[in-house]
CSV table of N, CA and C and ligand atoms in Angstrom, one decimal:
chain,number,residue,atom,x,y,z
Y,1,MET,N,30.6,-13.3,4.6
Y,1,MET,CA,29.6,-13.1,3.6
Y,1,MET,C,28.6,-14.3,3.6
Y,2,SER,N,27.3,-14.0,3.7
Y,2,SER,CA,26.3,-15.1,3.8
Y,2,SER,C,26.2,-15.7,2.4
Y,3,GLU,N,25.5,-16.9,2.3
Y,3,GLU,CA,25.3,-17.5,1.0
Y,3,GLU,C,24.5,-16.6,0.1
Y,4,GLN,N,23.5,-15.9,0.7
Y,4,GLN,CA,22.7,-15.1,-0.1
Y,4,GLN,C,23.5,-13.9,-0.7
Y,5,ASP,N,24.3,-13.3,0.1
Y,5,ASP,CA,25.2,-12.2,-0.3
Y,5,ASP,C,26.1,-12.7,-1.4
Y,6,ASN,N,26.6,-13.9,-1.2
Y,6,ASN,CA,27.5,-14.5,-2.2
Y,6,ASN,C,26.8,-14.6,-3.6
Y,7,SER,N,25.5,-15.1,-3.5
Y,7,SER,CA,24.8,-15.3,-4.8
Y,7,SER,C,24.5,-13.9,-5.4
Y,8,TYR,N,24.3,-12.9,-4.6
Y,8,TYR,CA,24.2,-11.5,-5.2
Y,8,TYR,C,25.5,-11.1,-5.8
Y,9,ALA,N,26.6,-11.4,-5.2
Y,9,ALA,CA,27.9,-11.0,-5.7
Y,9,ALA,C,28.1,-11.6,-7.1
Y,10,ALA,N,27.7,-12.9,-7.2
Y,10,ALA,CA,27.8,-13.5,-8.5
Y,10,ALA,C,26.9,-12.9,-9.6
Y,11,LEU,N,25.7,-12.5,-9.1
Y,11,LEU,CA,24.7,-11.8,-10.0
Y,11,LEU,C,25.2,-10.5,-10.5
Y,12,ILE,N,25.8,-9.7,-9.5
Y,12,ILE,CA,26.4,-8.4,-9.8
Y,12,ILE,C,27.6,-8.6,-10.8
Y,13,ALA,N,28.4,-9.6,-10.6
Y,13,ALA,CA,29.5,-9.8,-11.4
Y,13,ALA,C,29.0,-10.1,-12.9
Y,14,ALA,N,28.0,-10.8,-13.0
Y,14,ALA,CA,27.4,-11.2,-14.3
Y,14,ALA,C,26.9,-9.9,-15.0
Y,15,ALA,N,26.2,-9.0,-14.2
Y,15,ALA,CA,25.7,-7.8,-14.8
Y,15,ALA,C,26.8,-6.9,-15.2
Y,16,ARG,N,27.9,-6.9,-14.4
Y,16,ARG,CA,29.0,-6.0,-14.7
Y,16,ARG,C,29.7,-6.5,-16.0
Y,17,ALA,N,29.8,-7.8,-16.2
Y,17,ALA,CA,30.4,-8.3,-17.4
Y,17,ALA,C,29.5,-8.0,-18.6
Y,18,ALA,N,28.2,-8.1,-18.4
Y,18,ALA,CA,27.3,-7.8,-19.5
Y,18,ALA,C,27.4,-6.4,-19.9
Y,19,ARG,N,27.6,-5.5,-19.0
Y,19,ARG,CA,27.7,-4.1,-19.2
Y,19,ARG,C,28.9,-3.8,-20.2
Y,20,GLU,N,29.9,-4.6,-20.3
Y,20,GLU,CA,31.0,-4.5,-21.2
Y,20,GLU,C,30.5,-4.5,-22.6
Y,21,HIS,N,29.4,-5.2,-22.9
Y,21,HIS,CA,28.9,-5.3,-24.2
Y,21,HIS,C,27.9,-4.2,-24.6
Y,22,ALA,N,27.7,-3.3,-23.7
Y,22,ALA,CA,26.7,-2.2,-24.0
Y,22,ALA,C,27.0,-1.5,-25.3
Y,23,HIS,N,25.9,-1.2,-26.1
Y,23,HIS,CA,26.0,-0.4,-27.3
Y,23,HIS,C,25.4,0.9,-27.0
Y,24,ALA,N,26.2,1.8,-26.5
Y,24,ALA,CA,25.7,3.1,-26.0
Y,24,ALA,C,26.5,4.3,-26.5
Y,25,PRO,N,26.6,4.4,-27.9
Y,25,PRO,CA,27.4,5.5,-28.4
Y,25,PRO,C,26.8,6.8,-28.3
Y,26,TYR,N,25.5,6.9,-28.1
Y,26,TYR,CA,24.8,8.2,-28.0
Y,26,TYR,C,24.8,8.8,-26.6
Y,27,SER,N,24.5,7.9,-25.6
Y,27,SER,CA,24.5,8.5,-24.3
Y,27,SER,C,25.8,8.2,-23.5
Y,28,ASN,N,26.6,7.3,-24.0
Y,28,ASN,CA,27.8,6.8,-23.3
Y,28,ASN,C,27.5,6.4,-21.9
Y,29,PHE,N,26.2,6.0,-21.6
Y,29,PHE,CA,25.7,5.5,-20.3
Y,29,PHE,C,25.6,4.0,-20.5
Y,30,ARG,N,26.5,3.3,-19.9
Y,30,ARG,CA,26.6,1.8,-20.1
Y,30,ARG,C,26.0,1.1,-18.9
Y,31,VAL,N,25.1,0.2,-19.2
Y,31,VAL,CA,24.3,-0.5,-18.2
Y,31,VAL,C,24.4,-2.0,-18.4
Y,32,GLY,N,24.5,-2.8,-17.4
Y,32,GLY,CA,24.4,-4.2,-17.5
Y,32,GLY,C,23.4,-4.8,-16.5
Y,33,ALA,N,22.7,-5.8,-16.9
Y,33,ALA,CA,21.7,-6.5,-16.0
Y,33,ALA,C,21.9,-8.0,-16.0
Y,34,ALA,N,21.6,-8.6,-14.9
Y,34,ALA,CA,21.6,-10.1,-14.8
Y,34,ALA,C,20.4,-10.5,-14.0
Y,35,LEU,N,19.7,-11.5,-14.6
Y,35,LEU,CA,18.4,-12.0,-14.0
Y,35,LEU,C,18.6,-13.4,-13.6
Y,36,ARG,N,18.3,-13.7,-12.3
Y,36,ARG,CA,18.4,-15.0,-11.8
Y,36,ARG,C,17.0,-15.7,-11.8
Y,37,ALA,N,17.0,-16.8,-12.5
Y,37,ALA,CA,15.7,-17.6,-12.6
Y,37,ALA,C,15.6,-18.5,-11.4
Y,38,LYS,N,14.3,-18.9,-11.1
Y,38,LYS,CA,14.1,-19.9,-10.0
Y,38,LYS,C,14.9,-21.2,-10.3
Y,39,SER,N,15.1,-21.5,-11.5
Y,39,SER,CA,15.9,-22.7,-11.9
Y,39,SER,C,17.4,-22.6,-11.6
Y,40,GLY,N,17.8,-21.3,-11.3
Y,40,GLY,CA,19.2,-21.1,-11.1
Y,40,GLY,C,20.0,-20.5,-12.3
Y,41,ARG,N,19.4,-20.6,-13.4
Y,41,ARG,CA,20.0,-20.0,-14.6
Y,41,ARG,C,20.1,-18.5,-14.5
Y,42,VAL,N,21.1,-17.9,-15.1
Y,42,VAL,CA,21.3,-16.5,-15.1
Y,42,VAL,C,21.2,-16.0,-16.5
Y,43,PHE,N,20.5,-15.0,-16.8
Y,43,PHE,CA,20.4,-14.3,-18.1
Y,43,PHE,C,20.8,-12.9,-18.0
Y,44,THR,N,21.7,-12.5,-18.9
Y,44,THR,CA,22.3,-11.2,-18.8
Y,44,THR,C,21.8,-10.3,-20.0
Y,45,GLY,N,21.9,-9.0,-19.8
Y,45,GLY,CA,21.6,-8.0,-20.9
Y,45,GLY,C,22.4,-6.7,-20.7
Y,46,CYS,N,22.5,-6.0,-21.8
Y,46,CYS,CA,23.1,-4.7,-21.7
Y,46,CYS,C,22.2,-3.7,-22.5
Y,47,ASN,N,22.4,-2.4,-22.3
Y,47,ASN,CA,21.6,-1.5,-23.1
Y,47,ASN,C,22.1,-1.5,-24.6
Y,48,VAL,N,21.1,-1.4,-25.5
Y,48,VAL,CA,21.4,-1.5,-26.9
Y,48,VAL,C,20.7,-0.2,-27.5
Y,49,GLU,N,21.5,0.8,-27.8
Y,49,GLU,CA,20.9,2.0,-28.3
Y,49,GLU,C,20.8,2.0,-29.8
Y,50,ASN,N,20.1,3.0,-30.4
Y,50,ASN,CA,19.8,3.1,-31.8
Y,50,ASN,C,19.9,4.5,-32.2
Y,51,ALA,N,20.3,4.8,-33.5
Y,51,ALA,CA,20.4,6.1,-34.0
Y,51,ALA,C,19.1,6.9,-33.9
Y,52,THR,N,18.0,6.2,-33.9
Y,52,THR,CA,16.7,6.9,-33.8
Y,52,THR,C,16.4,7.2,-32.3
Y,53,TYR,N,17.3,6.8,-31.4
Y,53,TYR,CA,17.1,7.1,-29.9
Y,53,TYR,C,16.0,6.3,-29.3
Y,54,GLY,N,14.8,6.5,-29.9
Y,54,GLY,CA,13.6,5.9,-29.3
Y,54,GLY,C,13.5,4.4,-29.3
Y,55,LEU,N,14.3,3.8,-30.2
Y,55,LEU,CA,14.3,2.3,-30.3
Y,55,LEU,C,15.2,1.7,-29.3
Y,56,THR,N,15.9,2.5,-28.5
Y,56,THR,CA,16.8,2.0,-27.5
Y,56,THR,C,16.2,1.0,-26.5
Y,57,LEU,N,16.9,-0.1,-26.2
Y,57,LEU,CA,16.4,-1.0,-25.2
Y,57,LEU,C,17.3,-1.0,-24.0
Y,58,CYS,N,16.7,-1.0,-22.9
Y,58,CYS,CA,17.5,-1.0,-21.6
Y,58,CYS,C,18.0,-2.4,-21.3
Y,59,ALA,N,19.1,-2.4,-20.5
Y,59,ALA,CA,19.7,-3.7,-20.2
Y,59,ALA,C,18.8,-4.7,-19.5
Y,60,GLU,N,17.9,-4.2,-18.7
Y,60,GLU,CA,17.0,-5.0,-17.9
Y,60,GLU,C,16.0,-5.7,-18.9
Y,61,ARG,N,15.5,-5.0,-19.8
Y,61,ARG,CA,14.5,-5.6,-20.8
Y,61,ARG,C,15.2,-6.6,-21.7
Y,62,VAL,N,16.4,-6.3,-22.1
Y,62,VAL,CA,17.2,-7.3,-22.9
Y,62,VAL,C,17.3,-8.6,-22.1
Y,63,ALA,N,17.7,-8.5,-20.9
Y,63,ALA,CA,17.9,-9.7,-20.0
Y,63,ALA,C,16.5,-10.5,-19.9
Y,64,VAL,N,15.5,-9.8,-19.6
Y,64,VAL,CA,14.2,-10.4,-19.5
Y,64,VAL,C,13.7,-11.1,-20.8
Y,65,PHE,N,13.9,-10.4,-21.9
Y,65,PHE,CA,13.4,-10.9,-23.1
Y,65,PHE,C,14.2,-12.1,-23.6
Y,66,LYS,N,15.5,-12.0,-23.3
Y,66,LYS,CA,16.4,-13.2,-23.6
Y,66,LYS,C,15.9,-14.4,-22.9
Y,67,ALA,N,15.6,-14.2,-21.6
Y,67,ALA,CA,15.2,-15.4,-20.8
Y,67,ALA,C,13.8,-15.9,-21.2
Y,68,ILE,N,12.9,-15.0,-21.5
Y,68,ILE,CA,11.6,-15.5,-21.9
Y,68,ILE,C,11.6,-16.2,-23.2
Y,69,SER,N,12.4,-15.6,-24.1
Y,69,SER,CA,12.5,-16.2,-25.5
Y,69,SER,C,13.2,-17.6,-25.5
Y,70,GLU,N,13.9,-17.9,-24.4
Y,70,GLU,CA,14.5,-19.2,-24.3
Y,70,GLU,C,13.7,-20.1,-23.5
Y,71,GLY,N,12.4,-19.7,-23.1
Y,71,GLY,CA,11.5,-20.6,-22.4
Y,71,GLY,C,11.6,-20.6,-20.9
Y,72,GLU,N,12.4,-19.7,-20.4
Y,72,GLU,CA,12.5,-19.6,-18.9
Y,72,GLU,C,11.3,-18.9,-18.3
Y,73,ARG,N,10.8,-19.3,-17.1
Y,73,ARG,CA,9.8,-18.6,-16.4
Y,73,ARG,C,10.1,-18.7,-14.9
Y,74,GLY,N,9.7,-17.6,-14.2
Y,74,GLY,CA,9.9,-17.5,-12.8
Y,74,GLY,C,11.3,-17.0,-12.5
Y,75,PHE,N,11.4,-15.8,-11.8
Y,75,PHE,CA,12.6,-15.2,-11.6
Y,75,PHE,C,12.7,-14.7,-10.1
Y,76,VAL,N,13.8,-14.7,-9.5
Y,76,VAL,CA,13.9,-14.3,-8.1
Y,76,VAL,C,14.7,-13.0,-7.9
Y,77,ALA,N,15.6,-12.6,-8.8
Y,77,ALA,CA,16.4,-11.4,-8.5
Y,77,ALA,C,16.9,-10.9,-9.8
Y,78,VAL,N,17.1,-9.6,-9.8
Y,78,VAL,CA,17.8,-8.9,-11.0
Y,78,VAL,C,18.8,-8.0,-10.4
Y,79,ALA,N,20.0,-8.0,-11.0
Y,79,ALA,CA,21.1,-7.0,-10.7
Y,79,ALA,C,21.2,-6.0,-11.8
Y,80,VAL,N,21.4,-4.8,-11.4
Y,80,VAL,CA,21.7,-3.7,-12.4
Y,80,VAL,C,22.9,-3.0,-12.1
Y,81,VAL,N,23.9,-2.9,-13.0
Y,81,VAL,CA,25.2,-2.2,-12.8
Y,81,VAL,C,25.4,-1.1,-13.7
Y,82,ALA,N,25.7,0.1,-13.2
Y,82,ALA,CA,26.1,1.2,-14.0
Y,82,ALA,C,27.2,2.0,-13.2
Y,83,ASP,N,27.9,2.8,-14.0
Y,83,ASP,CA,29.0,3.6,-13.4
Y,83,ASP,C,28.6,4.9,-12.8
Y,84,THR,N,27.7,4.9,-11.8
Y,84,THR,CA,27.2,6.1,-11.2
Y,84,THR,C,27.3,6.0,-9.7
Y,85,ASP,N,27.6,7.2,-9.1
Y,85,ASP,CA,27.7,7.2,-7.6
Y,85,ASP,C,26.3,6.9,-7.0
Y,86,SER,N,25.3,7.6,-7.5
Y,86,SER,CA,23.9,7.4,-7.1
Y,86,SER,C,23.4,6.2,-7.9
Y,87,LEU,N,23.2,5.1,-7.3
Y,87,LEU,CA,22.9,3.8,-8.1
Y,87,LEU,C,21.8,3.9,-9.0
Y,88,THR,N,21.9,3.3,-10.2
Y,88,THR,CA,20.9,3.5,-11.3
Y,88,THR,C,19.8,2.4,-11.1
Y,89,PRO,N,18.6,2.9,-11.0
Y,89,PRO,CA,17.4,2.0,-10.8
Y,89,PRO,C,16.8,1.8,-12.2
Y,90,PRO,N,16.0,0.7,-12.3
Y,90,PRO,CA,15.3,0.5,-13.6
Y,90,PRO,C,14.4,1.6,-13.9
Y,91,CYS,N,14.3,1.9,-15.2
Y,91,CYS,CA,13.3,3.0,-15.7
Y,91,CYS,C,11.9,2.5,-15.5
Y,92,GLY,N,11.0,3.4,-15.8
Y,92,GLY,CA,9.5,3.0,-15.6
Y,92,GLY,C,9.1,1.9,-16.5
Y,93,ALA,N,9.5,1.9,-17.8
Y,93,ALA,CA,9.1,0.9,-18.7
Y,93,ALA,C,9.7,-0.5,-18.2
Y,94,CYS,N,10.9,-0.5,-17.8
Y,94,CYS,CA,11.5,-1.7,-17.3
Y,94,CYS,C,10.8,-2.2,-16.1
Y,95,ARG,N,10.4,-1.3,-15.2
Y,95,ARG,CA,9.6,-1.8,-14.0
Y,95,ARG,C,8.4,-2.5,-14.4
Y,96,GLN,N,7.7,-2.0,-15.4
Y,96,GLN,CA,6.4,-2.7,-15.8
Y,96,GLN,C,6.8,-4.1,-16.3
Y,97,ILE,N,7.8,-4.2,-17.1
Y,97,ILE,CA,8.2,-5.5,-17.7
Y,97,ILE,C,8.7,-6.4,-16.6
Y,98,LEU,N,9.5,-5.9,-15.7
Y,98,LEU,CA,10.0,-6.7,-14.6
Y,98,LEU,C,8.9,-7.2,-13.7
Y,99,TRP,N,7.9,-6.4,-13.5
Y,99,TRP,CA,6.7,-6.8,-12.7
Y,99,TRP,C,6.0,-7.9,-13.4
Y,100,GLU,N,5.8,-7.8,-14.7
Y,100,GLU,CA,5.1,-8.8,-15.5
Y,100,GLU,C,5.7,-10.2,-15.3
Y,101,PHE,N,7.0,-10.2,-15.4
Y,101,PHE,CA,7.7,-11.5,-15.4
Y,101,PHE,C,8.4,-12.0,-14.1
Y,102,CYS,N,8.7,-11.0,-13.3
Y,102,CYS,CA,9.4,-11.3,-12.1
Y,102,CYS,C,8.6,-11.1,-10.8
Y,103,GLY,N,7.5,-10.3,-10.9
Y,103,GLY,CA,6.7,-10.0,-9.7
Y,103,GLY,C,7.5,-9.3,-8.7
Y,104,ASP,N,7.3,-9.7,-7.4
Y,104,ASP,CA,8.0,-9.0,-6.3
Y,104,ASP,C,9.4,-9.5,-6.1
Y,105,ALA,N,10.2,-9.5,-7.1
Y,105,ALA,CA,11.6,-10.0,-7.0
Y,105,ALA,C,12.5,-9.0,-6.3
Y,106,GLU,N,13.7,-9.5,-6.0
Y,106,GLU,CA,14.7,-8.6,-5.4
Y,106,GLU,C,15.4,-7.9,-6.5
Y,107,VAL,N,15.6,-6.6,-6.3
Y,107,VAL,CA,16.4,-5.8,-7.3
Y,107,VAL,C,17.6,-5.3,-6.6
Y,108,VAL,N,18.8,-5.7,-7.2
Y,108,VAL,CA,20.1,-5.4,-6.6
Y,108,VAL,C,20.8,-4.4,-7.5
Y,109,LEU,N,21.0,-3.2,-6.9
Y,109,LEU,CA,21.7,-2.1,-7.7
Y,109,LEU,C,23.1,-2.0,-7.3
Y,110,ALA,N,24.0,-1.8,-8.2
Y,110,ALA,CA,25.4,-1.8,-7.9
Y,110,ALA,C,26.1,-0.8,-8.8
Y,111,ASN,N,27.3,-0.3,-8.4
Y,111,ASN,CA,28.1,0.5,-9.3
Y,111,ASN,C,29.5,-0.2,-9.4
Y,112,LEU,N,30.4,0.4,-10.0
Y,112,LEU,CA,31.7,-0.2,-10.3
Y,112,LEU,C,32.6,-0.2,-9.0
Y,113,ASN,N,32.2,0.6,-8.0
Y,113,ASN,CA,33.1,0.8,-6.8
Y,113,ASN,C,32.6,-0.1,-5.7
Y,114,GLY,N,31.7,-1.0,-5.9
Y,114,GLY,CA,31.3,-1.9,-4.8
Y,114,GLY,C,30.1,-1.4,-4.0
Y,115,LYS,N,29.5,-0.2,-4.4
Y,115,LYS,CA,28.3,0.2,-3.7
Y,115,LYS,C,27.1,-0.6,-4.1
Y,116,ILE,N,26.3,-1.1,-3.1
Y,116,ILE,CA,25.2,-2.0,-3.4
Y,116,ILE,C,24.0,-1.5,-2.6
Y,117,GLU,N,22.8,-1.6,-3.3
Y,117,GLU,CA,21.5,-1.4,-2.6
Y,117,GLU,C,20.6,-2.4,-3.0
Y,118,ARG,N,19.7,-2.9,-2.1
Y,118,ARG,CA,18.7,-3.9,-2.5
Y,118,ARG,C,17.3,-3.3,-2.2
Y,119,TYR,N,16.4,-3.6,-3.2
Y,119,TYR,CA,15.0,-3.2,-3.1
Y,119,TYR,C,14.1,-4.4,-3.5
Y,120,ARG,N,12.9,-4.4,-3.1
Y,120,ARG,CA,11.9,-5.3,-3.6
Y,120,ARG,C,11.2,-4.5,-4.7
Y,121,MET,N,10.7,-5.3,-5.8
Y,121,MET,CA,10.0,-4.7,-6.8
Y,121,MET,C,8.8,-3.9,-6.3
Y,122,SER,N,8.1,-4.5,-5.3
Y,122,SER,CA,6.9,-3.8,-4.8
Y,122,SER,C,7.2,-2.5,-4.2
Y,123,ALA,N,8.4,-2.2,-3.8
Y,123,ALA,CA,8.8,-0.9,-3.2
Y,123,ALA,C,9.1,0.0,-4.4
Y,124,LEU,N,9.7,-0.5,-5.5
Y,124,LEU,CA,10.0,0.4,-6.6
Y,124,LEU,C,8.8,0.6,-7.5
Y,125,PHE,N,7.8,-0.3,-7.4
Y,125,PHE,CA,6.7,-0.2,-8.4
Y,125,PHE,C,5.4,-0.5,-7.7
Y,126,PRO,N,5.0,0.5,-6.8
Y,126,PRO,CA,3.7,0.3,-6.1
Y,126,PRO,C,2.5,0.4,-7.0
Y,127,LYS,N,1.5,-0.3,-6.6
Y,127,LYS,CA,0.2,-0.2,-7.4
Y,127,LYS,C,0.4,-0.4,-8.9
Y,128,PRO,N,0.9,-1.6,-9.3
Y,128,PRO,CA,1.1,-1.8,-10.7
Y,128,PRO,C,-0.2,-2.2,-11.4
Y,129,PHE,N,-0.3,-1.9,-12.7
Y,129,PHE,CA,-1.3,-2.5,-13.5
Y,129,PHE,C,-0.8,-3.8,-14.0
Y,130,ASP,N,-1.5,-4.9,-13.8
Y,130,ASP,CA,-1.1,-6.2,-14.3
Y,130,ASP,C,-2.3,-7.1,-14.6
Y,131,HIS,N,-2.0,-8.3,-14.8
Y,131,HIS,CA,-3.0,-9.3,-15.2
Y,131,HIS,C,-4.2,-9.4,-14.3
Y,132,SER,N,-4.0,-9.0,-13.0
Y,132,SER,CA,-5.1,-9.1,-12.1
Y,132,SER,C,-6.2,-8.1,-12.4
Y,133,PHE,N,-6.0,-7.1,-13.3
Y,133,PHE,CA,-7.1,-6.2,-13.7
Y,133,PHE,C,-7.8,-6.7,-14.9
Y,134,LEU,N,-7.3,-7.7,-15.6
Y,134,LEU,CA,-7.9,-8.1,-16.9
Y,134,LEU,C,-8.9,-9.2,-16.7
I,1,THU,N1,19.4,2.4,-19.3
I,1,THU,C1,19.4,1.1,-19.0
I,1,THU,O1,19.8,0.3,-19.8
I,1,THU,N2,18.9,0.7,-17.8
I,1,THU,C2,18.5,1.6,-16.8
I,1,THU,O2,18.1,1.1,-15.7
I,1,THU,C3,18.5,3.0,-17.0
I,1,THU,C4,18.8,3.5,-18.4
I,1,THU,C5,20.0,2.9,-20.5
I,1,THU,C6,19.1,3.3,-21.6
I,1,THU,C7,20.0,4.2,-22.4
I,1,THU,O3,20.7,3.4,-23.3
I,1,THU,C8,20.9,4.8,-21.4
I,1,THU,O4,20.9,3.9,-20.3
I,1,THU,C9,20.6,6.2,-21.0
I,1,THU,O5,19.3,6.4,-20.6
């Protein structure tokens, strides 16, 4: 295993652990995310659902907002873990937020059985609307 694979393994493990804290009583779809900053710090998140449904926050956005609210800037990779055979990608809203703060970062998708896929944000989110238009 290369050093880079190893660091993704650690990021996936962090996302998997965060998933254990998911508050998903309505969908029972539990998701964990882990965001690696350029500094090396890792910020995790899980999905947090709400009885109104619409106020639900995805794991990815929880991880990003935790990091931003603690003053961190600049991110290199995010791992997303769910218990699905077809690996769970970030939703559209999360892609917009990930692009804002992480740019063309690596997105590592994984399930509980060790299946892993890697994408760049630019592949998942082509032609984004961002600060360059303002
Ligand atoms: N969800 C995430 O947390 N991240 C994703 O990448 C996909 C969807 C959550 C939102 C909701 O709590 C549940 O999964 C079902 O959509």
